[in-house]
Coordinates of C-alpha atoms in Angstrom, one line a residue:
Chain A
M1 CA -49.2 21.8 -10.1
T2 CA -47.6 24.6 -12.0
A3 CA -45.1 26.8 -10.2
E4 CA -46.0 30.5 -9.9
L5 CA -43.2 32.7 -11.0
P6 CA -42.5 36.1 -9.7
E7 CA -42.4 39.0 -12.2
Q8 CA -38.8 39.0 -13.4
S9 CA -37.1 39.7 -16.6
T10 CA -34.3 37.1 -16.5
P11 CA -34.9 34.0 -18.7
L12 CA -35.9 30.7 -17.2
L13 CA -32.9 28.4 -16.4
L14 CA -34.6 25.3 -15.0
E15 CA -38.1 24.0 -15.4
V16 CA -39.3 20.9 -13.6
E17 CA -42.7 19.7 -14.8
G18 CA -44.8 17.1 -13.1
L19 CA -41.9 15.0 -12.0
H20 CA -42.5 11.5 -10.7
V21 CA -39.6 9.6 -9.3
A22 CA -39.4 6.1 -7.9
Y23 CA -36.6 4.0 -6.4
N24 CA -36.1 0.4 -7.5
R25 CA -39.3 0.8 -9.5
V26 CA -41.6 0.5 -6.4
V27 CA -40.7 3.1 -3.8
R28 CA -42.4 6.2 -5.2
V29 CA -41.0 9.3 -3.7
L30 CA -42.0 12.3 -5.9
H31 CA -45.6 12.6 -7.2
G32 CA -45.7 15.3 -9.7
V33 CA -43.3 18.1 -8.6
S34 CA -43.2 21.2 -10.6
L35 CA -40.9 24.2 -10.2
A36 CA -39.3 26.8 -12.3
I37 CA -36.2 28.8 -11.6
R38 CA -35.0 32.0 -13.4
E39 CA -31.4 32.8 -13.9
G40 CA -29.8 34.4 -10.8
E41 CA -32.6 33.3 -8.5
F42 CA -32.0 31.8 -5.1
V43 CA -34.8 29.3 -4.4
G44 CA -35.1 27.4 -1.1
V45 CA -36.9 24.0 -0.8
L46 CA -38.1 23.3 2.7
G47 CA -39.7 20.2 4.2
A48 CA -39.5 17.5 6.7
N49 CA -37.4 14.3 6.5
G50 CA -38.5 12.1 3.7
A51 CA -40.5 14.8 1.9
G52 CA -38.5 14.1 -1.2
K53 CA -36.3 17.2 -1.2
S54 CA -33.0 15.4 -1.8
T55 CA -34.6 13.2 -4.4
L56 CA -35.7 16.3 -6.2
L57 CA -32.1 17.6 -6.3
K58 CA -30.8 14.3 -7.4
S59 CA -33.2 14.0 -10.3
I60 CA -32.0 17.4 -11.5
S61 CA -28.3 16.7 -11.0
G62 CA -28.2 13.2 -12.5
M63 CA -27.3 11.5 -9.2
L64 CA -30.5 9.5 -9.1
K65 CA -29.5 6.5 -11.2
S66 CA -26.6 5.3 -9.1
E67 CA -29.0 5.1 -6.1
G68 CA -31.5 3.0 -8.0
G69 CA -33.9 5.8 -8.7
A70 CA -35.5 6.8 -12.0
V71 CA -37.8 9.5 -13.3
T72 CA -41.1 7.6 -14.2
D73 CA -43.0 10.6 -15.5
G74 CA -42.5 14.3 -16.1
S75 CA -39.5 16.2 -17.3
V76 CA -36.6 18.4 -16.4
L77 CA -35.7 21.2 -18.8
L78 CA -32.5 23.2 -18.7
R79 CA -32.7 26.4 -20.8
G80 CA -35.6 24.8 -22.6
N81 CA -33.7 21.6 -23.5
D82 CA -34.9 18.3 -22.2
V83 CA -32.3 16.8 -19.8
T84 CA -34.6 14.4 -18.0
G85 CA -32.6 11.4 -16.8
A86 CA -29.3 12.8 -18.0
A87 CA -26.2 11.5 -16.1
A88 CA -24.3 13.6 -13.6
R89 CA -21.5 13.8 -16.1
Q90 CA -23.6 15.6 -18.6
M91 CA -25.3 17.9 -16.1
V92 CA -21.9 19.0 -14.7
R93 CA -20.8 19.9 -18.2
E94 CA -24.1 21.8 -18.7
G95 CA -23.2 23.8 -15.5
V96 CA -25.5 22.0 -13.0
L97 CA -23.7 20.7 -10.0
Q98 CA -25.0 19.2 -6.7
V99 CA -23.2 19.5 -3.4
M100 CA -24.3 16.3 -1.8
E101 CA -25.9 16.0 1.5
G102 CA -23.6 14.6 4.2
R103 CA -20.3 16.3 3.1
Y104 CA -19.0 13.9 0.5
V105 CA -15.4 15.0 0.5
F106 CA -12.6 12.7 -0.6
P107 CA -11.3 11.8 2.8
D108 CA -8.0 10.4 1.6
L109 CA -7.2 13.3 -0.7
T110 CA -5.7 16.6 0.5
V111 CA -7.9 19.7 0.6
E112 CA -6.0 21.0 -2.4
E113 CA -6.6 17.8 -4.3
N114 CA -10.2 17.9 -3.4
L115 CA -10.5 21.4 -4.9
R116 CA -8.6 20.3 -8.0
M117 CA -11.0 17.4 -8.5
G118 CA -13.9 19.9 -8.5
A119 CA -12.5 21.2 -11.8
F120 CA -12.5 17.7 -13.3
S121 CA -15.1 18.4 -16.0
R122 CA -13.6 21.8 -17.1
S123 CA -11.7 22.1 -20.3
D124 CA -10.0 25.4 -19.4
T125 CA -7.4 23.9 -17.0
R126 CA -5.1 26.9 -17.1
T127 CA -7.1 28.9 -14.7
I128 CA -7.5 26.2 -12.0
R129 CA -4.7 27.7 -9.8
K130 CA -6.3 31.0 -9.9
D131 CA -9.8 29.5 -9.2
I132 CA -8.4 27.7 -6.1
E133 CA -7.3 31.1 -4.8
R134 CA -10.6 32.6 -5.6
V135 CA -12.5 29.8 -3.8
L136 CA -10.2 30.0 -0.8
G137 CA -11.2 33.7 -0.6
Y138 CA -14.6 32.5 0.6
F139 CA -13.2 29.9 3.0
P140 CA -10.1 31.4 4.6
R141 CA -10.2 28.5 7.2
L142 CA -9.1 26.1 4.5
V143 CA -6.0 28.0 3.4
E144 CA -3.7 26.6 6.1
R145 CA -5.2 23.1 5.7
L146 CA -4.5 22.8 2.0
K147 CA -2.0 19.9 2.4
L148 CA -4.1 18.2 5.1
K149 CA -6.2 15.1 4.2
A150 CA -9.8 16.1 4.0
G151 CA -10.8 13.2 6.3
Y152 CA -9.1 15.1 9.2
L153 CA -11.1 18.3 8.8
S154 CA -13.9 19.2 11.2
G155 CA -17.5 18.8 10.0
G156 CA -17.9 22.5 9.3
E157 CA -14.6 22.6 7.3
Q158 CA -15.7 19.5 5.3
Q159 CA -19.0 21.3 4.4
M160 CA -17.1 24.3 3.3
L161 CA -14.7 22.2 1.3
A162 CA -17.6 20.4 -0.4
I163 CA -19.1 23.8 -1.4
G164 CA -15.8 25.1 -2.5
R165 CA -15.1 22.0 -4.5
G166 CA -18.5 22.5 -6.2
L167 CA -17.5 26.1 -7.1
M168 CA -14.3 24.9 -8.8
A169 CA -16.6 23.4 -11.5
R170 CA -17.9 26.9 -12.2
P171 CA -21.5 25.9 -12.2
K172 CA -24.3 28.1 -13.4
L173 CA -26.8 26.3 -11.2
L174 CA -25.6 25.1 -7.8
L175 CA -27.7 22.6 -6.0
L176 CA -27.1 22.6 -2.2
D177 CA -28.3 19.7 -0.2
E178 CA -28.7 20.4 3.5
P179 CA -25.5 22.4 4.1
S180 CA -26.5 22.8 7.8
M181 CA -26.8 19.1 8.5
G182 CA -24.9 18.1 11.7
L183 CA -23.3 21.5 12.2
S184 CA -23.5 23.7 15.4
P185 CA -25.7 26.8 15.2
L186 CA -22.7 29.0 15.0
L187 CA -21.3 27.1 12.1
V188 CA -24.6 27.0 10.3
K189 CA -24.7 30.8 10.5
E190 CA -21.2 31.0 9.1
V191 CA -21.9 28.6 6.2
F192 CA -25.0 30.5 5.3
R193 CA -23.2 33.8 5.4
I194 CA -20.6 32.4 3.0
V195 CA -23.3 31.0 0.7
R196 CA -24.9 34.4 0.5
E197 CA -21.6 36.0 -0.2
I198 CA -20.9 33.5 -3.0
R199 CA -24.3 34.1 -4.5
E200 CA -23.7 37.9 -4.6
N201 CA -20.2 37.6 -6.0
E202 CA -20.6 34.8 -8.5
G203 CA -24.0 35.6 -9.9
L204 CA -25.0 32.0 -9.4
T205 CA -28.4 30.5 -9.5
I206 CA -28.9 28.4 -6.4
L207 CA -31.4 25.8 -5.4
L208 CA -31.1 25.1 -1.7
V209 CA -32.7 22.1 0.1
E210 CA -32.8 22.7 3.8
Q211 CA -34.6 21.5 6.9
N212 CA -33.4 24.6 8.8
A213 CA -36.3 26.7 7.6
K214 CA -35.2 29.8 9.4
Q215 CA -31.8 30.0 7.8
A216 CA -33.2 29.0 4.4
L217 CA -35.9 31.7 4.5
A218 CA -33.3 34.3 5.4
V219 CA -31.2 33.7 2.3
A220 CA -33.7 32.7 -0.4
D221 CA -35.6 34.9 -2.8
R222 CA -38.4 32.4 -2.9
A223 CA -39.2 29.2 -1.2
L224 CA -41.2 26.0 -1.7
V225 CA -42.4 23.7 1.0
M226 CA -42.5 20.0 0.1
E227 CA -44.6 17.4 1.8
N228 CA -45.1 13.7 0.8
G229 CA -43.4 14.2 -2.5
R230 CA -45.4 17.2 -3.6
V231 CA -45.0 20.9 -3.4
A232 CA -47.4 22.0 -0.7
L233 CA -46.7 25.7 -0.5
E234 CA -44.8 28.3 -2.4
G235 CA -44.1 31.9 -2.0
A236 CA -41.9 34.7 -0.8
P237 CA -39.9 33.9 2.4
A238 CA -41.7 36.7 4.3
D239 CA -45.1 35.3 3.5
L240 CA -44.1 31.7 4.2
E241 CA -42.6 32.7 7.5
K242 CA -46.0 34.0 8.7
S243 CA -47.9 31.2 7.2
A244 CA -49.8 29.1 9.6
E245 CA -49.5 26.2 7.2
L246 CA -45.7 26.2 7.4
Q247 CA -45.8 26.2 11.1
E248 CA -48.2 23.3 11.0
L249 CA -46.1 21.4 8.5
Y250 CA -43.0 21.8 10.6
L251 CA -44.3 21.5 14.1
G252 CA -47.5 19.5 13.9
G253 CA -47.4 17.9 10.5
P254 CA -47.2 14.2 10.0
R255 CA -43.6 12.9 9.5
T256 CA -43.4 11.0 6.3
G257 CA -41.2 8.1 5.2
Chain B
M1 CA 26.4 -16.2 5.2
D2 CA 26.6 -16.5 1.4
Y3 CA 23.7 -19.0 1.6
F4 CA 21.7 -16.4 3.5
L5 CA 22.5 -13.5 1.2
G6 CA 21.7 -15.7 -1.8
L7 CA 18.3 -16.5 -0.4
L8 CA 17.7 -12.9 0.6
I9 CA 18.5 -11.5 -2.8
N10 CA 16.5 -14.2 -4.4
G11 CA 13.6 -13.3 -2.1
I12 CA 13.9 -9.6 -2.9
V13 CA 13.8 -10.3 -6.7
V14 CA 10.8 -12.7 -6.5
G15 CA 9.3 -10.3 -4.0
S16 CA 9.5 -7.4 -6.4
I17 CA 7.6 -9.4 -9.0
Y18 CA 5.0 -10.2 -6.2
S19 CA 4.8 -6.5 -5.6
M20 CA 3.9 -5.8 -9.1
I21 CA 1.2 -8.4 -9.1
A22 CA 0.0 -7.3 -5.7
L23 CA -0.3 -3.8 -7.1
G24 CA -2.6 -5.2 -9.8
F25 CA -4.9 -6.7 -7.1
V26 CA -4.9 -3.5 -5.1
L27 CA -5.6 -1.2 -8.0
I28 CA -8.8 -3.1 -9.0
Y29 CA -9.9 -3.4 -5.4
K30 CA -9.4 0.3 -4.7
A31 CA -11.2 1.4 -7.8
T32 CA -14.0 -1.1 -8.0
E33 CA -14.1 -2.9 -4.6
V34 CA -13.7 -6.2 -6.3
V35 CA -11.0 -8.7 -5.5
N36 CA -9.9 -10.0 -8.9
F37 CA -9.3 -13.7 -8.6
A38 CA -8.2 -13.9 -12.2
Q39 CA -5.0 -12.0 -11.5
G40 CA -2.9 -15.1 -11.6
E41 CA -4.4 -16.2 -15.0
L42 CA -3.8 -12.7 -16.3
L43 CA -0.1 -12.9 -15.6
M44 CA 0.1 -16.4 -17.0
I45 CA -1.6 -15.5 -20.3
G46 CA 0.7 -12.4 -20.5
A47 CA 3.7 -14.7 -20.4
Y48 CA 2.3 -17.1 -23.0
I49 CA 1.5 -14.3 -25.4
C50 CA 5.0 -12.9 -25.1
L51 CA 6.6 -16.3 -25.6
E52 CA 4.4 -17.0 -28.6
V53 CA 5.2 -13.7 -30.2
I54 CA 9.0 -14.2 -29.8
V55 CA 9.0 -17.8 -30.9
T56 CA 6.6 -17.8 -33.8
T57 CA 7.5 -14.4 -35.3
G58 CA 11.1 -14.4 -34.3
M59 CA 10.7 -10.8 -33.1
P60 CA 13.2 -9.5 -30.6
F61 CA 12.2 -9.7 -27.0
L62 CA 11.4 -6.0 -26.6
A63 CA 8.9 -6.2 -29.5
G64 CA 7.3 -9.2 -27.8
F65 CA 7.2 -7.4 -24.5
F66 CA 5.4 -4.4 -25.9
T67 CA 3.0 -6.6 -28.0
T68 CA 2.1 -8.3 -24.8
L69 CA 1.4 -5.0 -23.1
V70 CA -0.9 -4.0 -26.0
F71 CA -2.6 -7.4 -25.8
M72 CA -3.1 -7.1 -22.0
T73 CA -4.7 -3.7 -22.5
L74 CA -7.2 -5.1 -25.0
L75 CA -7.9 -8.1 -22.9
A76 CA -8.6 -5.9 -19.9
L77 CA -10.9 -3.6 -21.9
A78 CA -12.7 -6.7 -23.2
I79 CA -13.2 -8.2 -19.7
E80 CA -14.3 -4.9 -18.4
K81 CA -16.8 -4.2 -21.2
L82 CA -18.2 -7.7 -21.7
V83 CA -18.4 -9.0 -18.2
L84 CA -17.9 -6.4 -15.5
R85 CA -19.8 -3.4 -16.9
R86 CA -22.8 -5.7 -17.2
M87 CA -22.5 -6.5 -13.6
M88 CA -22.5 -2.9 -12.3
G89 CA -24.7 -2.7 -9.3
A90 CA -24.6 -6.5 -8.8
P91 CA -23.5 -7.7 -5.3
V92 CA -19.7 -7.6 -4.9
M93 CA -19.7 -11.4 -4.3
S94 CA -21.3 -12.0 -7.7
V95 CA -18.6 -10.0 -9.4
V96 CA -15.9 -11.8 -7.5
M97 CA -17.4 -15.1 -8.7
A98 CA -17.3 -13.7 -12.2
T99 CA -13.6 -13.0 -11.9
I100 CA -13.1 -16.6 -10.8
G101 CA -15.0 -17.6 -13.9
I102 CA -12.8 -15.4 -16.1
G103 CA -9.8 -17.1 -14.5
I104 CA -11.0 -20.6 -15.4
V105 CA -11.8 -19.5 -19.0
L106 CA -8.3 -18.0 -19.4
R107 CA -6.7 -21.1 -18.0
S108 CA -8.7 -23.4 -20.3
V109 CA -7.8 -21.3 -23.3
V110 CA -4.1 -21.6 -22.4
L111 CA -4.4 -25.4 -22.0
L112 CA -6.2 -25.7 -25.3
V113 CA -3.8 -23.6 -27.3
W114 CA -0.5 -24.3 -25.7
G115 CA -1.0 -27.5 -23.7
A116 CA 0.2 -28.2 -20.2
T117 CA 3.9 -28.9 -20.8
N118 CA 6.6 -26.8 -19.5
R119 CA 7.9 -24.4 -22.1
P120 CA 11.3 -22.9 -21.5
F121 CA 11.5 -19.2 -22.1
P122 CA 14.2 -18.3 -24.6
T123 CA 17.1 -16.7 -22.9
V124 CA 16.3 -13.0 -22.9
F125 CA 18.4 -11.7 -20.1
P126 CA 21.9 -13.1 -19.6
R127 CA 22.0 -15.8 -16.9
E128 CA 25.7 -15.4 -16.0
G129 CA 26.3 -14.4 -12.5
L130 CA 27.3 -10.9 -11.6
D131 CA 29.7 -10.7 -8.8
L132 CA 28.4 -8.2 -6.3
G133 CA 31.3 -8.6 -3.9
V134 CA 29.7 -10.6 -1.2
V135 CA 27.5 -12.7 -3.4
T136 CA 27.1 -13.6 -7.0
V137 CA 23.7 -12.9 -8.6
S138 CA 22.3 -14.1 -11.9
Q139 CA 21.8 -11.1 -14.1
V140 CA 18.3 -12.1 -15.1
Y141 CA 17.4 -11.5 -11.4
L142 CA 18.9 -8.0 -11.5
Y143 CA 17.1 -7.2 -14.7
A144 CA 13.8 -8.4 -13.3
F145 CA 14.3 -6.4 -10.1
F146 CA 15.1 -3.1 -11.9
L147 CA 12.3 -3.6 -14.4
C148 CA 9.8 -4.0 -11.5
L149 CA 11.3 -1.0 -9.8
T150 CA 10.9 1.1 -13.0
F151 CA 7.3 0.2 -13.4
M152 CA 6.5 0.9 -9.8
V153 CA 8.1 4.3 -10.0
I154 CA 6.2 5.1 -13.2
F155 CA 2.9 4.1 -11.7
G156 CA 3.7 5.9 -8.4
A157 CA 4.3 9.1 -10.4
F158 CA 1.2 8.5 -12.4
F159 CA -1.0 8.3 -9.3
Q160 CA 0.7 11.3 -7.6
Y161 CA 1.1 13.7 -10.4
T162 CA -1.3 13.2 -13.3
R163 CA -4.9 14.2 -13.6
W164 CA -6.1 10.6 -14.2
G165 CA -4.0 9.4 -11.3
L166 CA -5.7 11.9 -9.0
T167 CA -9.1 10.9 -10.4
M168 CA -8.4 7.2 -9.7
R169 CA -7.5 8.0 -6.1
A170 CA -10.6 10.2 -5.8
V171 CA -12.9 7.4 -7.0
S172 CA -11.4 5.0 -4.6
S173 CA -11.8 7.6 -1.8
S174 CA -15.4 8.4 -2.5
R175 CA -17.2 7.0 -5.5
K176 CA -20.3 9.2 -5.0
A177 CA -18.4 12.4 -4.6
A178 CA -16.5 11.6 -7.8
E179 CA -19.7 10.9 -9.7
S180 CA -21.2 14.2 -8.5
L181 CA -18.3 16.1 -10.0
G182 CA -18.8 14.5 -13.4
V183 CA -16.2 11.7 -13.3
P184 CA -17.0 8.9 -15.7
L185 CA -16.8 6.0 -13.3
V186 CA -16.9 3.4 -16.1
R187 CA -13.8 4.8 -17.6
V188 CA -12.0 4.9 -14.3
F189 CA -12.9 1.2 -13.7
A190 CA -11.6 0.3 -17.2
L191 CA -8.4 2.2 -16.6
A192 CA -7.9 0.3 -13.3
W193 CA -8.3 -3.0 -15.1
V194 CA -5.9 -2.0 -17.9
I195 CA -3.1 -0.9 -15.5
S196 CA -3.7 -4.0 -13.4
A197 CA -3.5 -6.3 -16.5
I198 CA -0.3 -4.5 -17.7
V199 CA 1.5 -4.9 -14.4
S200 CA 0.4 -8.6 -14.3
G201 CA 1.6 -9.1 -17.8
V202 CA 5.0 -7.7 -16.9
G203 CA 5.1 -9.8 -13.7
G204 CA 4.2 -12.9 -15.7
I205 CA 6.9 -12.4 -18.3
L206 CA 9.5 -11.9 -15.6
A207 CA 8.4 -14.9 -13.6
A208 CA 8.4 -17.1 -16.7
N209 CA 11.9 -15.8 -17.5
I210 CA 13.1 -17.0 -14.2
S211 CA 11.2 -20.3 -13.7
G212 CA 9.9 -21.4 -17.1
L213 CA 6.4 -21.4 -18.3
T214 CA 3.5 -23.8 -17.5
P215 CA -0.1 -23.1 -16.8
D216 CA 0.9 -23.4 -13.2
L217 CA 2.4 -20.0 -13.4
S218 CA -1.1 -18.8 -12.5
A219 CA -0.4 -20.0 -9.0
Y220 CA 1.5 -16.8 -8.5
G221 CA -2.0 -15.2 -8.1
V222 CA -2.5 -17.3 -5.0
R223 CA 1.1 -16.9 -3.8
V224 CA 0.8 -13.1 -4.0
F225 CA -2.3 -13.1 -1.9
P226 CA -0.5 -13.0 1.5
A227 CA 1.3 -9.9 0.2
V228 CA -2.0 -8.3 -0.7
I229 CA -3.7 -9.0 2.6
L230 CA -0.6 -8.2 4.6
G231 CA -0.3 -4.8 2.9
G232 CA -3.9 -4.1 3.5
L233 CA -6.1 -4.6 0.5
D234 CA -6.3 -0.9 -0.2
S235 CA -2.8 0.3 0.2
I236 CA -0.5 0.6 -2.9
I237 CA 2.6 1.2 -0.8
G238 CA 1.6 -1.6 1.5
A239 CA 1.3 -4.0 -1.4
T240 CA 4.7 -3.0 -2.7
I241 CA 6.5 -3.5 0.6
S242 CA 4.6 -6.6 1.5
G243 CA 5.4 -8.2 -1.9
V244 CA 9.1 -8.0 -1.0
I245 CA 8.5 -9.2 2.5
I246 CA 6.6 -12.2 1.3
G247 CA 9.3 -13.0 -1.3
V248 CA 12.1 -12.9 1.2
L249 CA 10.1 -14.8 3.8
E250 CA 9.3 -17.5 1.2
N251 CA 12.9 -17.9 0.1
L252 CA 14.4 -17.8 3.6
S253 CA 11.9 -20.3 5.1
G254 CA 12.1 -22.5 2.0
G255 CA 15.8 -22.6 2.1
Y256 CA 16.3 -23.2 5.8
L257 CA 13.3 -25.5 6.3
R258 CA 14.6 -27.7 3.5
N259 CA 17.9 -28.1 5.3
L260 CA 16.1 -28.7 8.6
T261 CA 13.4 -31.1 7.6
G262 CA 14.6 -32.5 4.3
L263 CA 11.3 -31.4 2.8
S264 CA 11.2 -29.1 -0.2
G265 CA 8.3 -26.9 -1.1
L266 CA 7.7 -25.5 2.4
G267 CA 8.6 -22.0 1.1
P268 CA 5.3 -20.9 -0.3
V269 CA 3.5 -22.2 2.8
A270 CA 5.4 -20.1 5.3
P271 CA 4.0 -16.7 4.3
F272 CA 0.5 -17.9 5.0
F273 CA 1.5 -18.8 8.6
V274 CA 3.0 -15.4 9.1
L275 CA -0.1 -13.9 7.4
I276 CA -2.3 -15.5 10.0
L277 CA -0.2 -14.3 12.8
I278 CA -0.1 -10.7 11.6
L279 CA -3.9 -10.6 10.9
W280 CA -4.3 -11.8 14.4
V281 CA -2.7 -8.7 15.7
R282 CA -3.7 -6.2 12.9
P283 CA -6.9 -7.2 11.1
T284 CA -6.6 -4.4 8.6
G285 CA -3.1 -5.6 7.5
L286 CA 0.1 -3.8 8.1
F287 CA -0.8 -0.7 6.0
G288 CA -4.5 -1.0 5.6
R289 CA -6.6 2.0 6.2
K290 CA -8.6 2.2 9.3
E291 CA -11.6 4.2 8.1
I292 CA -11.2 7.8 9.1
D293 CA -14.2 8.1 11.3
K294 CA -14.4 11.7 12.2
L295 CA -17.5 13.8 12.0

């Protein structure tokens, strides 16, 4: 299915067309997903466990291959260039970075070293110090923990560090995978407040995958609902919120594996 | 007392060589999660290359030394590219088997080219004793010790202060996070093999300097194993300290047990007994990381 785009003047940043993805050649997870994102947009992807949301992000960020997944059909275009199946390394250089689900920080490295690693793919290394300060501006909690090993941070702090580390790469398109996972409601609120702040200040394009529909709909310009590896619904957050279908998908819909 | 000090110093020197080789083990393990069973053969071949360069070309030792380091670098890159890269994604056990195979191949090559006879290493470091006041120590031992120390400090600084050192630590901490930030994992694995081969080569040259050169030098790989396990397979500092502990243990027990029982050759066995005792109490080794399980 073709994604319906809102009337906007900014150019297209990302186009995903008819994407099919399978793991280990047999477990088929995506069955023809299409979406398009304009520069500066904030798009939310909702859906139950196993709907294929994370897989969608990984097939954009290049993190699919190391998990045994591969694009079997369809394409991913970045600014019109075909980047289907490109490695994470290339995508990070192109400005596409995924903040992985489950807070993948470097537990044995200090918070500061974690942030420095975020800038790994950048060639302009002189501004790294300054960027660390800029990133810490969003996460004041991390300032006093700079010399602490990231493994000793709380769950919320680790999530913040993971997002902050992603920002250190100065991405154009930030892919956020379930930032609310395992966090208390209060922390979820804080993380989403910060994400919105980042979006406003950095002029980033964000693709957010989230099970917490309420929070995602509150921050996104536009949202998709995925089910069984397909896009089931798409629209403005306000419309989706009222949609009976969304209610059904979330509350009564079949859980998929 | 002199006997004790002599054994102790001997042990520290041999131990510092063990530390280097243990560092080689740990590096590869931390980066790639593979225990490299060809470590002993790597150090053996390093020693042979160095000897060959010095003897056949008549080059000074230092030239032979650096030629060996270059050779070890190329060898590591070849092993990584021809064998290990092709096994990416294979079960760890298969990769470990592959390293055993690499070890056998290297050993056979050495036997084919140089034979099994003991070849004395030309005197590189003066062997005359140096009077340290309480005890006299052969100078070759002191050179070996300080060379090991230098290499350890260099690599320690590399890991702590350089971008690639940080990157290697990052990969060993979370491979997936590193990949998601655009780190080329293959290059990090290759780098780990290169550094590991270099420290092994240096260790091999020093060991051959002290005890002569036969293919049996590869047994150092096995003798270092208690140090690696004792230190906790994933701890660089642990490997360093444990190397020295094992060296001292080996020498002291070897020296005293020989007097006691009249049997020589008990030295290398003792560390394994202590190893078993320690693992009984601390299964992750003395310095091994207990996973930080905090969510």
